Amino acid sequence: MGTYKTLEEARENFKNDKFATNAGVTLDELTEEYCICSMELNDNHRNAYGGVMGGAIFTLADFAFAILSNNIHSLTVAQNVNIL
């Protein structure tokens, strides 16, 4: 069994992750095997060329990783992260 008994419990725990939540990231699904988060893009997420900023993509991935890893092992942080 994961750390969080319900999706709402996980949402409550991570609502204070202000950077991700202010960017619009939401937790959609969570199991012991995967986490699905989403983010509705707006002009605040765009770079000078109109594309999505890498930081927005990384924030979405980092938030999902944080929730899943803390669901598997309570109080977990990443030491090093790469997106290839």
mmCIF file of C-alpha atoms in Angstrom:
data_model
loop_
_atom_site.group_PDB
_atom_site.id
_atom_site.type_symbol
_atom_site.label_atom_id
_atom_site.label_comp_id
_atom_site.label_asym_id
_atom_site.label_seq_id
_atom_site.Cartn_x
_atom_site.Cartn_y
_atom_site.Cartn_z
ATOM 1 C CA MET A 1 0.000 0.000 0.000
ATOM 2 C CA GLY A 2 1.223 3.480 -0.832
ATOM 3 C CA THR A 3 1.776 6.333 1.579
ATOM 4 C CA TYR A 4 -1.449 8.044 0.490
ATOM 5 C CA LYS A 5 -4.727 6.217 1.061
ATOM 6 C CA THR A 6 -6.643 8.384 -1.410
ATOM 7 C CA LEU A 7 -6.001 10.742 -4.296
ATOM 8 C CA GLU A 8 -7.404 13.587 -2.189
ATOM 9 C CA GLU A 9 -4.885 12.841 0.578
ATOM 10 C CA ALA A 10 -2.023 13.140 -1.911
ATOM 11 C CA ARG A 11 -3.489 16.349 -3.350
ATOM 12 C CA GLU A 12 -3.780 17.795 0.154
ATOM 13 C CA ASN A 13 -0.170 16.907 0.941
ATOM 14 C CA PHE A 14 1.195 18.534 -2.225
ATOM 15 C CA LYS A 15 -1.055 21.623 -2.341
ATOM 16 C CA ASN A 16 1.739 23.565 -0.628
ATOM 17 C CA ASP A 17 4.128 22.875 -3.502
ATOM 18 C CA LYS A 18 3.557 26.470 -4.566
ATOM 19 C CA PHE A 19 5.812 26.556 -7.616
ATOM 20 C CA ALA A 20 4.050 23.646 -9.304
ATOM 21 C CA THR A 21 0.542 24.590 -8.204
ATOM 22 C CA ASN A 22 1.017 28.242 -9.209
ATOM 23 C CA ALA A 23 2.207 26.988 -12.605
ATOM 24 C CA GLY A 24 -1.123 25.156 -12.892
ATOM 25 C CA VAL A 25 0.055 21.574 -12.340
ATOM 26 C CA THR A 26 -2.656 19.239 -11.051
ATOM 27 C CA LEU A 27 -2.575 15.654 -9.812
ATOM 28 C CA ASP A 28 -4.970 13.529 -11.894
ATOM 29 C CA GLU A 29 -4.208 9.895 -11.025
ATOM 30 C CA LEU A 30 -1.989 8.058 -8.544
ATOM 31 C CA THR A 31 -1.239 4.391 -7.964
ATOM 32 C CA GLU A 32 1.772 2.571 -6.568
ATOM 33 C CA GLU A 33 3.011 2.176 -10.156
ATOM 34 C CA TYR A 34 2.386 5.544 -11.798
ATOM 35 C CA CYS A 35 1.364 9.157 -11.318
ATOM 36 C CA ILE A 36 -0.422 11.279 -13.902
ATOM 37 C CA CYS A 37 -0.301 15.044 -13.617
ATOM 38 C CA SER A 38 -1.430 17.673 -16.082
ATOM 39 C CA MET A 39 -0.965 21.369 -16.691
ATOM 40 C CA GLU A 40 -3.132 23.645 -18.803
ATOM 41 C CA LEU A 41 -0.740 25.770 -20.802
ATOM 42 C CA ASN A 42 -1.150 29.515 -21.151
ATOM 43 C CA ASP A 43 1.032 32.422 -22.274
ATOM 44 C CA ASN A 44 2.960 32.299 -18.980
ATOM 45 C CA HIS A 45 4.401 28.936 -20.067
ATOM 46 C CA ARG A 46 5.739 30.206 -23.424
ATOM 47 C CA ASN A 47 9.277 31.143 -24.380
ATOM 48 C CA ALA A 48 10.257 34.057 -26.641
ATOM 49 C CA TYR A 49 9.557 31.949 -29.745
ATOM 50 C CA GLY A 50 6.095 30.853 -28.597
ATOM 51 C CA GLY A 51 7.089 27.337 -27.616
ATOM 52 C CA VAL A 52 6.615 25.809 -24.199
ATOM 53 C CA MET A 53 9.459 26.670 -21.799
ATOM 54 C CA GLY A 54 11.604 23.713 -20.818
ATOM 55 C CA GLY A 55 11.127 24.754 -17.195
ATOM 56 C CA ALA A 56 7.366 24.246 -17.516
ATOM 57 C CA ILE A 57 7.865 20.737 -18.887
ATOM 58 C CA PHE A 58 10.436 19.946 -16.215
ATOM 59 C CA THR A 59 8.155 21.283 -13.457
ATOM 60 C CA LEU A 60 5.362 18.985 -14.621
ATOM 61 C CA ALA A 61 7.688 15.966 -14.676
ATOM 62 C CA ASP A 62 9.318 16.868 -11.347
ATOM 63 C CA PHE A 63 5.952 17.235 -9.606
ATOM 64 C CA ALA A 64 4.742 13.841 -10.873
ATOM 65 C CA PHE A 65 8.047 12.242 -9.835
ATOM 66 C CA ALA A 66 7.813 13.806 -6.369
ATOM 67 C CA ILE A 67 4.291 12.552 -5.783
ATOM 68 C CA LEU A 68 4.997 9.029 -7.023
ATOM 69 C CA SER A 69 8.282 8.633 -5.163
ATOM 70 C CA ASN A 70 6.729 9.919 -1.935
ATOM 71 C CA ASN A 71 3.809 7.551 -2.409
ATOM 72 C CA ILE A 72 6.250 4.643 -2.616
ATOM 73 C CA HIS A 73 8.750 5.860 0.025
ATOM 74 C CA SER A 74 7.632 8.580 2.405
ATOM 75 C CA LEU A 75 9.823 11.719 2.554
ATOM 76 C CA THR A 76 11.775 11.203 -0.647
ATOM 77 C CA VAL A 77 13.735 13.825 -2.578
ATOM 78 C CA ALA A 78 15.657 13.615 -5.851
ATOM 79 C CA GLN A 79 19.406 14.034 -5.757
ATOM 80 C CA ASN A 80 19.856 14.269 -9.511
ATOM 81 C CA VAL A 81 17.276 14.428 -12.310
ATOM 82 C CA ASN A 82 17.653 14.380 -16.094
ATOM 83 C CA ILE A 83 15.141 14.462 -18.907
ATOM 84 C CA LEU A 84 16.512 12.953 -22.100
#
